[in-house]
């Protein structure tokens, strides 16, 4: 899960590491968690000014910077109450300005864009039928039942695995449109019957918005989302046919991932400006698929957002260790990024490891 793919991961998700920035013979640079002042809209303060013990945050950063723990980690960014209270870069201090591939965190960005499309009236309802929106006649009448909500909860039922989809995108995409390939696949389950985490469902949403607006998803993201948030360092990859990938391919800085988390935490507003409706944020981050456990870890799924019931948190997740963790009760956002686990051997940062760092930070929240 979380966007595992074969060679495309190595091509798209590589994290640039500048060896000259590391002390010779060391994996990580010396520990530091003090945020840097930048003209990017983030207010900066020490943790204790926002009701978080400095010692707890320091403990999390010392753990992250430890040479024998989390070898793949690249960054750790923390905000509370809309204030950036800590950030650290383990490989290169210049990673503060480097946009990297966030892999399947892209799905959660697609979720926000879906909400904005609903707010603008481009989409009418999550219950709208996908094939009607695409003006397509199904080869199987049962496919007519697939709705936007089925896509957003990974329940379309289309019988195509991530590996099959990725192979077609990489090697067959130049010969035919991905949409033609996707819609020709048989149903493995009835729409809405079963949760199946894959890239194909958010990809269909990108197809829908492109069809309805005649504008690609990356352009819509720049206009609707990134510009209002003051995010200027971004890019989003496209298929050879020109379609923006809906499930992956977005490149952002860690501080800008934290802005997305803050947007969700504040119910769709950033610095007092409404970007997406509160109603969509509430709907998208509520548990809809309760059978979404990953490797035995108990999770639920919203509309392209993960829900962690034990801590009452929500998060976006990208392969190898890209996370936006949102804790509404504590007004806390935690972002982790990591070097990709392109080999698929488990070298990335898993959910329990991410939550371990989160727990250390939240242990210091006083009010």
Short mmCIF file of C-alpha atoms in Angstrom, two decimals:
data_model
loop_
_atom_site.label_atom_id
_atom_site.label_comp_id
_atom_site.label_asym_id
_atom_site.label_seq_id
_atom_site.Cartn_x
_atom_site.Cartn_y
_atom_site.Cartn_z
CA UNK A 1 0.00 0.00 0.00
CA UNK A 2 0.81 3.72 0.15
CA UNK A 3 1.85 3.90 -3.49
CA UNK A 4 4.29 1.03 -3.79
CA UNK A 5 5.49 0.70 -7.36
CA UNK A 6 8.48 -0.70 -9.14
CA UNK A 7 10.88 1.24 -11.39
CA UNK A 8 8.78 4.44 -11.48
CA UNK A 9 9.54 4.94 -7.79
CA UNK A 10 13.25 5.02 -8.46
CA UNK A 11 12.74 7.42 -11.37
CA UNK A 12 10.30 9.81 -9.73
CA UNK A 13 10.80 9.61 -5.99
CA UNK A 14 14.54 9.95 -5.59
CA UNK A 15 15.63 12.31 -2.83
CA UNK A 16 18.66 14.35 -3.75
CA UNK A 17 21.29 14.03 -1.04
CA UNK A 18 24.34 16.27 -1.11
CA UNK A 19 27.15 14.20 0.44
CA UNK A 20 29.30 17.27 0.95
CA UNK A 21 26.81 18.60 3.49
CA UNK A 22 27.31 15.60 5.79
CA UNK A 23 30.23 15.25 8.18
CA UNK A 24 32.58 12.64 6.74
CA UNK A 25 31.55 9.13 7.74
CA UNK A 26 28.19 10.22 9.15
CA UNK A 27 24.68 9.55 7.90
CA UNK A 28 23.10 12.69 9.36
CA UNK A 29 24.14 16.26 10.03
CA UNK A 30 24.31 17.62 13.61
CA UNK A 31 20.99 17.98 15.43
CA UNK A 32 19.01 21.19 15.14
CA UNK A 33 15.27 21.85 15.42
CA UNK A 34 15.12 25.67 15.32
CA UNK A 35 12.85 26.92 12.50
CA UNK A 36 14.36 29.25 9.95
CA UNK A 37 12.65 32.56 9.24
CA UNK A 38 11.49 32.73 5.62
CA UNK A 39 9.09 34.93 3.69
CA UNK A 40 6.69 32.05 3.06
CA UNK A 41 3.82 32.96 5.36
CA UNK A 42 4.86 30.87 8.36
CA UNK A 43 5.05 32.61 11.75
CA UNK A 44 7.97 31.21 13.76
CA UNK A 45 8.17 30.59 17.51
CA UNK A 46 9.72 28.28 20.08
CA UNK A 47 7.64 25.25 21.14
CA UNK A 48 7.05 26.44 24.71
CA UNK A 49 5.43 29.66 23.47
CA UNK A 50 2.72 27.47 21.92
CA UNK A 51 2.16 25.23 24.91
CA UNK A 52 4.57 22.45 23.95
CA UNK A 53 7.51 21.53 26.18
CA UNK A 54 10.82 22.22 24.45
CA UNK A 55 12.21 19.05 26.04
CA UNK A 56 9.61 16.83 24.37
CA UNK A 57 10.25 18.34 20.94
CA UNK A 58 14.01 18.08 21.50
CA UNK A 59 13.59 14.41 22.38
CA UNK A 60 11.76 13.77 19.10
CA UNK A 61 14.46 15.54 17.09
CA UNK A 62 17.28 13.75 18.88
CA UNK A 63 15.56 10.50 18.01
CA UNK A 64 15.13 11.54 14.39
CA UNK A 65 18.75 12.70 14.11
CA UNK A 66 20.13 9.60 15.82
CA UNK A 67 22.52 7.82 13.43
CA UNK A 68 21.15 4.38 14.32
CA UNK A 69 17.42 5.18 14.01
CA UNK A 70 15.26 6.03 11.00
CA UNK A 71 18.12 5.96 8.50
CA UNK A 72 15.89 7.15 5.67
CA UNK A 73 14.48 10.25 7.35
CA UNK A 74 15.11 13.56 5.60
CA UNK A 75 12.99 16.12 7.45
CA UNK A 76 10.77 16.64 10.49
CA UNK A 77 8.56 19.76 10.68
CA UNK A 78 6.14 20.64 13.49
CA UNK A 79 3.50 23.36 13.82
CA UNK A 80 1.00 24.17 16.55
CA UNK A 81 -1.81 26.71 16.54
CA UNK A 82 -0.77 27.76 13.05
CA UNK A 83 2.79 28.56 14.16
CA UNK A 84 5.92 26.73 12.97
CA UNK A 85 7.62 25.61 16.18
CA UNK A 86 10.29 23.20 14.94
CA UNK A 87 11.94 21.94 11.78
CA UNK A 88 15.04 19.90 11.07
CA UNK A 89 16.80 18.49 8.01
CA UNK A 90 18.95 15.44 8.55
CA UNK A 91 20.84 15.20 5.24
CA UNK A 92 21.31 18.75 4.02
CA UNK A 93 20.21 22.05 5.55
CA UNK A 94 19.36 23.19 2.01
CA UNK A 95 16.53 20.60 1.92
CA UNK A 96 14.44 23.40 3.42
CA UNK A 97 14.10 24.76 -0.14
CA UNK A 98 14.06 21.47 -2.05
CA UNK A 99 10.75 20.19 -3.39
CA UNK A 100 10.73 16.39 -3.43
CA UNK A 101 8.30 13.77 -4.64
CA UNK A 102 5.67 13.18 -1.97
CA UNK A 103 4.40 10.04 -3.71
CA UNK A 104 0.91 9.09 -2.46
CA UNK A 105 0.53 12.19 -0.31
CA UNK A 106 -0.53 13.44 -3.74
CA UNK A 107 -3.80 11.54 -3.26
CA UNK A 108 -4.70 13.74 -0.30
CA UNK A 109 -3.93 16.83 -2.39
CA UNK A 110 -6.28 15.46 -5.04
CA UNK A 111 -8.87 15.15 -2.27
CA UNK A 112 -8.59 18.86 -1.46
CA UNK A 113 -8.91 19.74 -5.16
CA UNK A 114 -12.02 17.57 -5.39
CA UNK A 115 -13.55 19.59 -2.57
CA UNK A 116 -12.72 22.87 -4.30
CA UNK A 117 -14.29 21.57 -7.52
CA UNK A 118 -17.46 20.85 -5.54
CA UNK A 119 -17.34 24.30 -3.94
CA UNK A 120 -17.09 25.87 -7.40
CA UNK A 121 -19.99 23.83 -8.80
CA UNK A 122 -17.79 21.97 -11.28
CA UNK A 123 -18.84 18.82 -9.49
CA UNK A 124 -22.32 18.60 -7.98
CA UNK A 125 -22.00 15.80 -5.44
CA UNK A 126 -19.80 12.86 -4.39
CA UNK A 127 -22.68 10.65 -5.52
CA UNK A 128 -22.23 11.65 -9.18
CA UNK A 129 -21.53 8.75 -11.49
CA UNK A 130 -18.06 8.60 -13.00
CA UNK A 131 -18.95 7.36 -16.47
CA UNK A 132 -21.66 9.97 -16.87
CA UNK A 133 -19.18 12.70 -15.97
CA UNK A 134 -16.73 11.31 -18.52
CA UNK A 135 -19.45 10.89 -21.16
CA UNK A 136 -18.50 7.24 -21.55
CA UNK A 137 -20.69 4.23 -22.33
CA UNK A 138 -19.65 1.30 -20.10
CA UNK A 139 -18.65 -2.05 -21.56
CA UNK A 140 -20.21 -3.58 -18.43
CA UNK A 141 -23.44 -1.95 -17.17
CA UNK A 142 -22.38 -2.61 -13.58
CA UNK A 143 -19.61 -0.01 -14.00
CA UNK A 144 -22.29 2.66 -14.35
CA UNK A 145 -22.72 2.51 -10.57
CA UNK A 146 -19.18 3.80 -9.84
CA UNK A 147 -19.38 7.21 -8.15
CA UNK A 148 -16.90 9.87 -7.11
CA UNK A 149 -17.35 8.65 -3.54
CA UNK A 150 -16.32 5.14 -4.63
CA UNK A 151 -13.15 6.61 -6.11
CA UNK A 152 -12.42 8.71 -3.01
CA UNK A 153 -12.82 5.70 -0.69
CA UNK A 154 -10.88 3.30 -2.96
CA UNK A 155 -14.00 1.23 -3.69
CA UNK A 156 -14.45 1.48 -7.46
CA UNK A 157 -14.08 -2.29 -7.79
CA UNK A 158 -12.11 -2.01 -11.05
CA UNK A 159 -9.88 -5.06 -11.34
CA UNK A 160 -6.42 -3.57 -11.83
CA UNK A 161 -3.57 -3.78 -9.35
CA UNK A 162 -1.01 -1.05 -8.74
CA UNK A 163 1.68 -3.00 -10.56
CA UNK A 164 -0.55 -3.50 -13.60
CA UNK A 165 -1.55 0.14 -13.58
CA UNK A 166 2.04 1.34 -13.19
CA UNK A 167 3.26 -0.90 -16.00
CA UNK A 168 0.59 0.44 -18.34
CA UNK A 169 1.37 4.03 -17.34
CA UNK A 170 5.11 3.57 -17.90
CA UNK A 171 5.19 1.30 -20.91
CA UNK A 172 1.78 1.42 -22.55
CA UNK A 173 0.80 4.99 -21.91
CA UNK A 174 2.47 6.37 -25.01
CA UNK A 175 0.33 4.08 -27.18
CA UNK A 176 -3.11 4.80 -25.70
CA UNK A 177 -4.81 7.01 -23.17
CA UNK A 178 -4.71 5.64 -19.62
CA UNK A 179 -8.47 6.26 -19.39
CA UNK A 180 -9.16 3.82 -22.20
CA UNK A 181 -7.05 1.20 -20.49
CA UNK A 182 -8.62 1.76 -17.06
CA UNK A 183 -12.21 1.66 -18.24
CA UNK A 184 -11.59 -1.51 -20.22
CA UNK A 185 -10.63 -3.44 -17.08
CA UNK A 186 -13.18 -5.87 -15.62
CA UNK A 187 -14.75 -5.43 -12.22
CA UNK A 188 -13.09 -7.45 -9.48
CA UNK A 189 -15.80 -6.37 -7.00
CA UNK A 190 -19.06 -4.52 -7.22
CA UNK A 191 -18.62 -0.76 -6.79
CA UNK A 192 -18.63 0.08 -3.09
CA UNK A 193 -18.22 -3.54 -2.03
CA UNK A 194 -14.60 -3.60 -0.86
CA UNK A 195 -11.73 -1.24 0.01
CA UNK A 196 -8.74 -1.73 -2.30
CA UNK A 197 -5.98 0.85 -2.02
CA UNK A 198 -4.64 1.67 -5.49
CA UNK A 199 -3.63 4.48 -7.81
CA UNK A 200 -6.35 3.90 -10.39
CA UNK A 201 -9.19 5.51 -8.41
CA UNK A 202 -7.61 8.95 -7.83
CA UNK A 203 -6.31 8.80 -11.40
CA UNK A 204 -9.91 8.68 -12.60
CA UNK A 205 -10.67 11.85 -10.63
CA UNK A 206 -7.84 13.61 -12.51
CA UNK A 207 -9.45 12.44 -15.75
CA UNK A 208 -12.83 13.78 -14.64
CA UNK A 209 -11.59 17.24 -13.67
CA UNK A 210 -9.53 17.52 -16.85
CA UNK A 211 -12.59 16.53 -18.89
CA UNK A 212 -14.93 18.97 -17.13
CA UNK A 213 -12.59 21.99 -17.05
CA UNK A 214 -10.28 21.41 -20.04
CA UNK A 215 -7.47 22.21 -17.60
CA UNK A 216 -4.94 19.79 -16.12
CA UNK A 217 -4.89 18.98 -12.41
CA UNK A 218 -1.46 20.56 -11.85
CA UNK A 219 -2.72 23.86 -13.27
CA UNK A 220 -5.87 23.71 -11.16
CA UNK A 221 -3.73 22.97 -8.10
CA UNK A 222 -1.57 26.02 -8.76
CA UNK A 223 -4.62 28.27 -9.20
CA UNK A 224 -6.92 26.88 -6.52
CA UNK A 225 -4.56 25.65 -3.82
CA UNK A 226 -0.88 26.46 -4.07
CA UNK A 227 -1.22 30.17 -4.87
CA UNK A 228 -3.62 30.89 -1.97
CA UNK A 229 -1.22 29.07 0.38
CA UNK A 230 1.82 30.95 -0.92
CA UNK A 231 3.39 27.74 -2.25
CA UNK A 232 5.67 28.70 -5.12
CA UNK A 233 8.10 25.76 -5.28
CA UNK A 234 6.03 22.93 -6.73
CA UNK A 235 5.68 20.69 -9.74
CA UNK A 236 3.41 17.83 -10.68
CA UNK A 237 4.32 15.22 -13.27
CA UNK A 238 2.21 14.40 -16.30
CA UNK A 239 1.65 11.31 -18.40
CA UNK A 240 3.04 11.44 -21.97
CA UNK A 241 -0.49 12.18 -23.20
CA UNK A 242 -0.48 15.35 -21.08
CA UNK A 243 -2.69 14.18 -18.21
CA UNK A 244 -1.55 15.05 -14.68
CA UNK A 245 -1.24 11.96 -12.49
CA UNK A 246 -3.95 11.99 -9.83
CA UNK A 247 -2.34 9.54 -7.41
CA UNK A 248 1.31 10.60 -7.32
CA UNK A 249 3.84 12.85 -9.01
CA UNK A 250 3.54 16.02 -6.88
CA UNK A 251 6.77 17.63 -5.61
CA UNK A 252 6.64 19.94 -2.58
CA UNK A 253 8.84 21.25 0.24
CA UNK A 254 8.31 19.91 3.79
CA UNK A 255 7.23 23.37 5.03
CA UNK A 256 4.61 23.47 2.29
CA UNK A 257 3.34 20.01 3.23
CA UNK A 258 2.85 21.48 6.69
CA UNK A 259 0.77 24.25 5.12
CA UNK A 260 -1.54 21.63 3.64
CA UNK A 261 -1.83 20.04 7.08
CA UNK A 262 -2.58 23.42 8.59
CA UNK A 263 -5.23 24.06 5.95
CA UNK A 264 -7.01 20.87 6.96
CA UNK A 265 -6.51 21.55 10.67
CA UNK A 266 -8.15 24.97 10.29
CA UNK A 267 -11.10 23.55 8.38
CA UNK A 268 -10.09 24.66 4.89
CA UNK A 269 -8.75 28.16 5.65
CA UNK A 270 -5.21 29.55 5.53
CA UNK A 271 -4.32 32.88 7.14
CA UNK A 272 -8.00 33.76 7.32
CA UNK A 273 -8.65 33.02 3.63
CA UNK A 274 -11.18 30.33 2.73
CA UNK A 275 -9.58 27.87 0.28
CA UNK A 276 -11.91 24.86 0.53
CA UNK A 277 -15.15 24.46 2.44
CA UNK A 278 -15.27 23.27 6.04
CA UNK A 279 -17.99 20.81 5.02
CA UNK A 280 -15.67 19.10 2.53
CA UNK A 281 -12.79 18.91 5.00
CA UNK A 282 -15.11 17.37 7.59
CA UNK A 283 -16.45 14.87 5.07
CA UNK A 284 -13.08 13.98 3.54
CA UNK A 285 -11.40 13.34 6.90
CA UNK A 286 -14.23 11.31 8.42
CA UNK A 287 -13.91 7.51 8.39
CA UNK A 288 -15.85 6.01 5.49
CA UNK A 289 -13.98 2.76 4.86
CA UNK A 290 -13.52 1.01 8.19
CA UNK A 291 -11.69 -1.98 6.67
CA UNK A 292 -8.61 -0.05 5.59
CA UNK A 293 -6.04 -1.64 7.92
CA UNK A 294 -2.47 -1.71 6.63
CA UNK A 295 -0.32 -4.74 7.46
CA UNK A 296 -2.51 -5.43 10.49
CA UNK A 297 -2.31 -1.82 11.70
CA UNK A 298 -5.84 -0.60 12.52
CA UNK A 299 -6.83 2.26 10.23
CA UNK A 300 -9.87 3.69 8.52
CA UNK A 301 -10.08 5.71 5.32
CA UNK A 302 -11.83 8.94 4.45
CA UNK A 303 -11.76 10.57 1.03
CA UNK A 304 -8.09 9.96 0.18
CA UNK A 305 -7.11 10.63 3.81
CA UNK A 306 -6.16 8.00 6.40
CA UNK A 307 -7.83 8.00 9.82
CA UNK A 308 -6.01 6.63 12.88
CA UNK A 309 -8.71 5.83 15.47
CA UNK A 310 -6.59 5.28 18.57
CA UNK A 311 -5.14 8.82 18.53
CA UNK A 312 -8.11 10.37 16.71
CA UNK A 313 -5.68 11.70 14.11
CA UNK A 314 -5.76 11.89 10.34
CA UNK A 315 -2.84 11.68 7.97
CA UNK A 316 -1.62 11.64 4.40
CA UNK A 317 0.92 8.99 3.54
CA UNK A 318 3.40 8.51 0.72
CA UNK A 319 5.56 5.48 0.01
CA UNK A 320 8.84 5.26 1.90
CA UNK A 321 7.96 7.66 4.70
CA UNK A 322 6.23 10.84 3.52
CA UNK A 323 3.61 11.91 6.09
CA UNK A 324 1.35 14.79 7.08
CA UNK A 325 -0.05 14.03 10.55
CA UNK A 326 -2.94 16.20 11.83
CA UNK A 327 -4.13 16.20 15.44
CA UNK A 328 -7.17 18.44 15.73
CA UNK A 329 -7.57 18.07 19.49
CA UNK A 330 -4.03 19.35 20.08
CA UNK A 331 -3.96 21.77 17.11
CA UNK A 332 -0.82 19.99 15.94
CA UNK A 333 0.66 19.21 12.51
CA UNK A 334 3.71 16.97 12.09
CA UNK A 335 5.41 16.40 8.71
CA UNK A 336 7.98 13.72 7.98
CA UNK A 337 9.77 13.13 4.70
CA UNK A 338 12.22 10.37 3.90
CA UNK A 339 14.44 8.98 1.22
CA UNK A 340 12.36 6.58 -0.89
CA UNK A 341 12.29 2.86 -0.32
CA UNK A 342 12.52 2.21 -4.04
CA UNK A 343 13.60 -1.40 -3.54
CA UNK A 344 10.45 -2.22 -1.58
CA UNK A 345 12.46 -3.84 1.20
CA UNK A 346 10.92 -2.00 4.14
CA UNK A 347 13.74 0.52 4.55
CA UNK A 348 11.34 3.45 4.67
CA UNK A 349 9.56 4.94 7.68
CA UNK A 350 6.53 2.82 8.55
CA UNK A 351 3.37 4.10 10.23
CA UNK A 352 4.33 2.87 13.74
CA UNK A 353 7.68 4.66 13.47
CA UNK A 354 5.97 7.86 12.39
CA UNK A 355 3.51 7.58 15.27
CA UNK A 356 6.33 6.95 17.73
CA UNK A 357 7.78 10.36 16.87
CA UNK A 358 4.32 11.93 17.01
CA UNK A 359 3.75 10.46 20.48
CA UNK A 360 7.02 11.91 21.78
CA UNK A 361 5.98 15.37 20.58
CA UNK A 362 2.40 15.16 21.85
CA UNK A 363 3.62 14.03 25.26
CA UNK A 364 4.84 17.60 25.71
CA UNK A 365 1.59 19.36 24.80
CA UNK A 366 0.46 21.20 27.93
CA UNK A 367 -2.69 22.95 26.80
#
